[in-house]
Amino acid sequence: MIFASRCVVVLVCLALAFLSPAQADEGMWPMSEIHRLDLNAKGLRIPVTTIYNPNQVSLVDGIVQIGGCTGSLVSADGLILTNHHCAFGAIQDASTPERNYLENGFLARDRADEVQAKGYTVRITESYSDVSQRVLSAVTPGMEAGTRAKAIEKRIKEIVLDTEAKYPGKRAEVAEMFVGKAYTLFIYTYLKDVRLVFAPPRAIGEFGGEDDNWVWPRHTGDFSFFRAYVGPNGAPADHSASNVPYHPRKYLQVAPQGVSEGDFIFIFGYPGRTFRHNAASYLDYEYRVRMPMVVAWYGWQIEQMENVSKSDATAALKVAPRIKSLSNTFKNYRGKLVGIRRTEMLKKKRDDESRLAAFIQASADRKEKYGRVLEDLARVYQKAEETSEREFLIQQLTRGADALRVAHTVYDAARERQKPDVERESAYMERNWKQTTDRLLLSLKNFHPGLDKTILKQLLVRAAQLPDGQKISALASLGVEASAIEQNLARVYGTTRVSDETFVRDLLSKSPDQIAQLDDPFIRLAVSFYPDSQALKEAEKNRSGELNKLYGLYLDAKRDFLGADFVPDANSTLRLTFGSIKGYRPADAIVATPITTLSGVVEKHTGQEPFDAPKELLELAGRKDFGRFAHPGLKDVPVAILYDADTTGGNSGSPVLNANGQLVGVNFDRAWEATINDYGWSPLYSRSIAVDVRYVLWVTLKLGRAAHLLKEMGVAE
Amino acid sequence: MIFASRCVVVLVCLALAFLSPAQADEGMWPMSEIHRLDLNAKGLRIPVTTIYNPNQVSLVDGIVQIGGCTGSLVSADGLILTNHHCAFGAIQDASTPERNYLENGFLARDRADEVQAKGYTVRITESYSDVSQRVLSAVTPGMEAGTRAKAIEKRIKEIVLDTEAKYPGKRAEVAEMFVGKAYTLFIYTYLKDVRLVFAPPRAIGEFGGEDDNWVWPRHTGDFSFFRAYVGPNGAPADHSASNVPYHPRKYLQVAPQGVSEGDFIFIFGYPGRTFRHNAASYLDYEYRVRMPMVVAWYGWQIEQMENVSKSDATAALKVAPRIKSLSNTFKNYRGKLVGIRRTEMLKKKRDDESRLAAFIQASADRKEKYGRVLEDLARVYQKAEETSEREFLIQQLTRGADALRVAHTVYDAARERQKPDVERESAYMERNWKQTTDRLLLSLKNFHPGLDKTILKQLLVRAAQLPDGQKISALASLGVEASAIEQNLARVYGTTRVSDETFVRDLLSKSPDQIAQLDDPFIRLAVSFYPDSQALKEAEKNRSGELNKLYGLYLDAKRDFLGADFVPDANSTLRLTFGSIKGYRPADAIVATPITTLSGVVEKHTGQEPFDAPKELLELAGRKDFGRFAHPGLKDVPVAILYDADTTGGNSGSPVLNANGQLVGVNFDRAWEATINDYGWSPLYSRSIAVDVRYVLWVTLKLGRAAHLLKEMGVAE
């Protein structure tokens, strides 16, 4: 399944947006560009202006962001359809041992029954505008790379704070649409009273679990319903009994007849990050260095966690979410490596770039203008490779090992919060501070000292093997040989208090000096390690600034070369992509067809998790009780659909719409090879997966017995 | 991949042959029955008499049995084409660390280069005749079941010895064609000088290894060439430099143009055992009791062996063949369980049997005649179930745990060899004694005391938990609690000599009394355990006799009911099956097409075993150097083909022939779900796999550079 990689502020990511020439099915198009697509020629049967119209109500107004995912408003009373995996936290939170909604599913019989989805917000895009000039007026031509990056980052924060001051209750964000070139200011409304309405049991919503994750054919009923509420005055309000359902400007029509193979579809959503048109040297670095490093490390961590889980049921519960999250990335990255190899993506990218290089060399003017941009980019990644192990270890020391992560975060926060708000790291700005501390405290619940020690030890052993000149001096106190490290760690884990919530809460109000005086071994380690971690952050910013400038140039050269229009890479802003219901050939002598069925659920059912379908589902399937939701050709209820639209992480929960703009599915995953979508789109392999609306409706009606929800959506039984 | 289950004498197996009505594609037909098939109407383009003609030379004369597999004579000079996995032992045996033919492949540049395949024989069927009367005259109507089984067994041995005396140099076998009804005497010639001619490197011959075993799509080049030699006088002779190539009466033409989807094909071979028309109560017992027991036990053993292998490279080499063999059955049985469930085979069998029961009940005459045959059969399996754990443990104690197996075998041999030859267990008869002792001594090489102790301990712990009345008294001396067993085993493994070849060789010439007086702990255990193992053997013979009688009756009832002709179940005798090149749907939304390609090899290649294709193959594929062996539609060299003919274990190496009777492939495996072929044939799932002749020829020519072999087979380059 796909989780959005949340970038709180655009520049914090090392993500480097670039442009793509228009192609048949490739591209996550900003709404402002879709008029160039001629979607009607491609199969759309409604005017493009009914999809997107900045001056009037259009389909995009029916799309929201919820829980890091995309959601669709599907009724006049604020009913929202999204993925089960996006609702997971809310369902878990509402569950008790007596009322286990994860296991049994949840249905609110009426509005009073709907339970609060704590921590969930619904984000609605109110407007957006070009602020490129305002952002870029902060930089001067001769600026050094690091200074330039910081200047842009600071200006963006100023714009955000300025806008939020002007529109109380709204949130502002500035997205970098074209690296170092174009910036857009988005203004959002956040609805804060979100309630859970219906969720299938996890035996449906997670059917296939990790085994089927990133896999087609798929049989997961990955959907849930929420409802957004506002104050009696219609304005966003905290959860309250007096709140009323939100009445959206627009909601999507559900199409119970669904789609068939070959049908045109399009998708709205908030795709996270793609790196389609980065340099070949970038992909080479990713493929050869970074991804294998992540795969090896995640695989090793998963193994440790599974070992701990085997012998300790309590630990198993604690580490389960981490295993799930690591496994998701682990499988995704392995898929990427396979996909890149299979599509020969690196070779193609290099060939493209050779042509660009020849084009530059062919004119004195261009040689003067673009100079050695390709070599300079390659040099940046070459330099990154030289210190990649060191950087990886420093990152993991403050992220992967809990005790040190907590100590580092409280000290980092204390240091940052001494600065003026606008100069702080985004997470420590006032507008984000509550969320940051909530997350930190919540993370203490899953602390497991034995496992944490194993992970930290491995990182320290690797750090001790760094070449001279790259050693991390602060770690020397914990030993160099594995046995000494083991002994020292046994001691420090025995005495530290960084997993104690009261202790950590107290630290959050202390000054850096106060913290530095504390006699806790992990606090002391974090303080002495701080210069190293800050130096890395500084180096990253310098690199980002350098890349920022180089990619600006690279972009110009490429535009010159192609003489074509561009679409920016995805960056968590609203996009449209389109394609058709289409199978693919995952392997020699294998054809995957694009619609799975209820019979497939029965076929996969083993009675053992994750293939343990509810008894009632099996009975309904056994007597072919399909209602009106069978596909006429397949004579069976479609469960999931496959299509060649262009999606990535963040598209979870995105509505899949038919040629008439009606909802026919809820996007939730990609086929394994399509994990390469982050780097490139392949007509042969780029396939995304939605739960079919017929399965959504069939499960809601036949197993949930929630005829009232179908009625609310205007669907006859 | 498939290995034949070798039944030295038919009645030793609990296998229960039965009959099948003629269907479109089902059936492994005895050659004497194929005239009833109208193969020409089904697609055959040559007269059936050219396939089989007892009075003249026909295609069947081009078929041999070799190394437990089927092989095809493919030249006038005795060249034989079979599977790489059938040649494995010969290739391994011919290899040295300096000349590793398994890794690098083997090619004899000329006849003088061909190396002896030690232990290999080529069996040619000379003739066969009905001996039912002669066998059944040994039984009398009132005979008790066990006595009846023993009488039949003894009479068969008499016929065999008698025939072999009459035809010196030939081997005789009697096959039970219809349980308790019909017996056929086969006379075979064995050629004893067999030489290895060509084998691809295992990176081709085993490409995909255990991962791809029982899997379609498949990319294994599972073929090798042998040559049979005879004395200068044309008669079978031991290996000698003066021997000359065998000139067969008939050899098969190779068809380099291969086949396409939909083409008619047929297959000759020696399929091992099927149980198609056993009672529903038999399948129920297998599905519910025996197969899950085997799956659990094999899975556990594999885990232990893999654990041992991880930390000990020498042990890893020793246990590798056992892991391979266990894994093969393990995966096969899991496939069977899936296939039986997916085809609802048990339900269908029960429904069929209900109709048979109703037919019997509908007439007083039939009620009188067939009585309670269905209930009686069910009762036999019910009784077997009650003692299944005990029987399984006793079998495994003398087969799965090496030390006890060796001790038991030498004592058992000494006891049996005191009897007259014809009354002995087949393995201890003079005609088989050398093979039996060779195998026993060879098996000592792979003895691993640590692993053996783990396995024996597990068996003893389980035996200690048997219900009262079923306990195995001889084992009590080794303890009841796991800790006591552990201690006792540490002691006995420390002192036993049963893994010492000299010691064992010496034992083979001792009398039972001499053996019983020895002071070796495993010998003592084997002697005291002997009555239990003999009692089980006796019980099995009684059960076999009882089933023998009941199935005779069941067969009559079924023939009465269906009013149709019958084809016997497979029993390692020569059979023909037919079908067409055909894909299938292995799962919801997945279509498997029936021809894989060289591109698929490249696609699967990871550089890591078992997907580590030779560099030269990748280069040839990269420059599309296909020679004349590309499929015109696929524009690629076909590697493997899939078809719905009816095969089972023992069909390894069987030729796949086109409508003109020319060789187009070498059968070597089945798709996973087709492991159910032992119990039933499914038009949806029963698919077998061959290496495509075009891949055989392409590899032989392009990688082996053995143009002379193509020439010998009459194939232009």
Short mmCIF file of C-alpha atoms in Angstrom, two decimals, chain B residues 5-16 149-150 152-154 156-157 173-176 183 273 275 395 399 412 416 422-429 431-432 536-545 547-548 571:
data_model
loop_
_atom_site.label_atom_id
_atom_site.label_comp_id
_atom_site.label_asym_id
_atom_site.label_seq_id
_atom_site.Cartn_x
_atom_site.Cartn_y
_atom_site.Cartn_z
CA SER B 5 8.53 -43.24 -7.01
CA ARG B 6 10.22 -46.53 -7.68
CA CYS B 7 8.21 -49.53 -6.63
CA VAL B 8 10.49 -52.53 -6.77
CA VAL B 9 7.60 -54.92 -6.59
CA VAL B 10 4.11 -53.79 -7.30
CA LEU B 11 2.40 -55.07 -4.21
CA VAL B 12 4.79 -53.43 -1.79
CA CYS B 13 3.13 -50.12 -2.58
CA LEU B 14 -0.20 -49.37 -0.97
CA ALA B 15 -1.08 -48.08 -4.39
CA LEU B 16 -4.48 -49.10 -5.59
CA ALA B 149 -1.87 -60.70 -0.55
CA LYS B 150 1.09 -62.88 0.36
CA ILE B 152 -0.18 -63.13 -4.94
CA GLU B 153 3.15 -61.58 -4.01
CA LYS B 154 4.86 -64.96 -3.90
CA ILE B 156 4.54 -62.90 -8.92
CA LYS B 157 8.06 -63.51 -7.65
CA GLU B 173 8.45 -57.64 -13.99
CA VAL B 174 4.82 -58.27 -13.31
CA ALA B 175 2.61 -55.19 -13.15
CA GLU B 176 -0.80 -55.16 -11.56
CA TYR B 183 -1.53 -58.76 -14.28
CA ARG B 273 1.50 -44.19 -9.67
CA PHE B 275 -4.90 -43.14 -7.53
CA GLN B 395 8.02 -45.76 9.25
CA ARG B 399 13.62 -44.32 7.20
CA ASP B 412 16.17 -56.90 8.68
CA GLU B 416 15.11 -62.00 5.54
CA VAL B 422 11.41 -66.19 -3.37
CA GLU B 423 9.98 -65.59 0.09
CA ARG B 424 12.19 -62.65 0.92
CA GLU B 425 11.26 -58.96 0.74
CA SER B 426 12.12 -57.92 -2.78
CA ALA B 427 15.07 -55.72 -1.76
CA TYR B 428 16.83 -58.73 -0.20
CA MET B 429 16.32 -61.14 -3.09
CA ARG B 431 18.65 -60.29 -7.95
CA ASN B 432 18.41 -57.01 -5.99
CA LEU B 536 3.40 -52.96 11.24
CA LYS B 537 4.57 -54.63 8.04
CA GLU B 538 2.20 -57.49 8.74
CA ALA B 539 -0.67 -55.06 9.40
CA GLU B 540 0.08 -53.25 6.16
CA LYS B 541 0.02 -56.50 4.23
CA ASN B 542 -3.29 -57.42 5.79
CA ARG B 543 -4.68 -54.02 4.92
CA SER B 544 -3.34 -54.31 1.42
CA GLY B 545 -4.96 -57.72 1.04
CA LEU B 547 -8.18 -53.40 0.05
CA ASN B 548 -7.15 -55.63 -2.81
CA ASN B 571 1.85 -48.17 -12.54
#
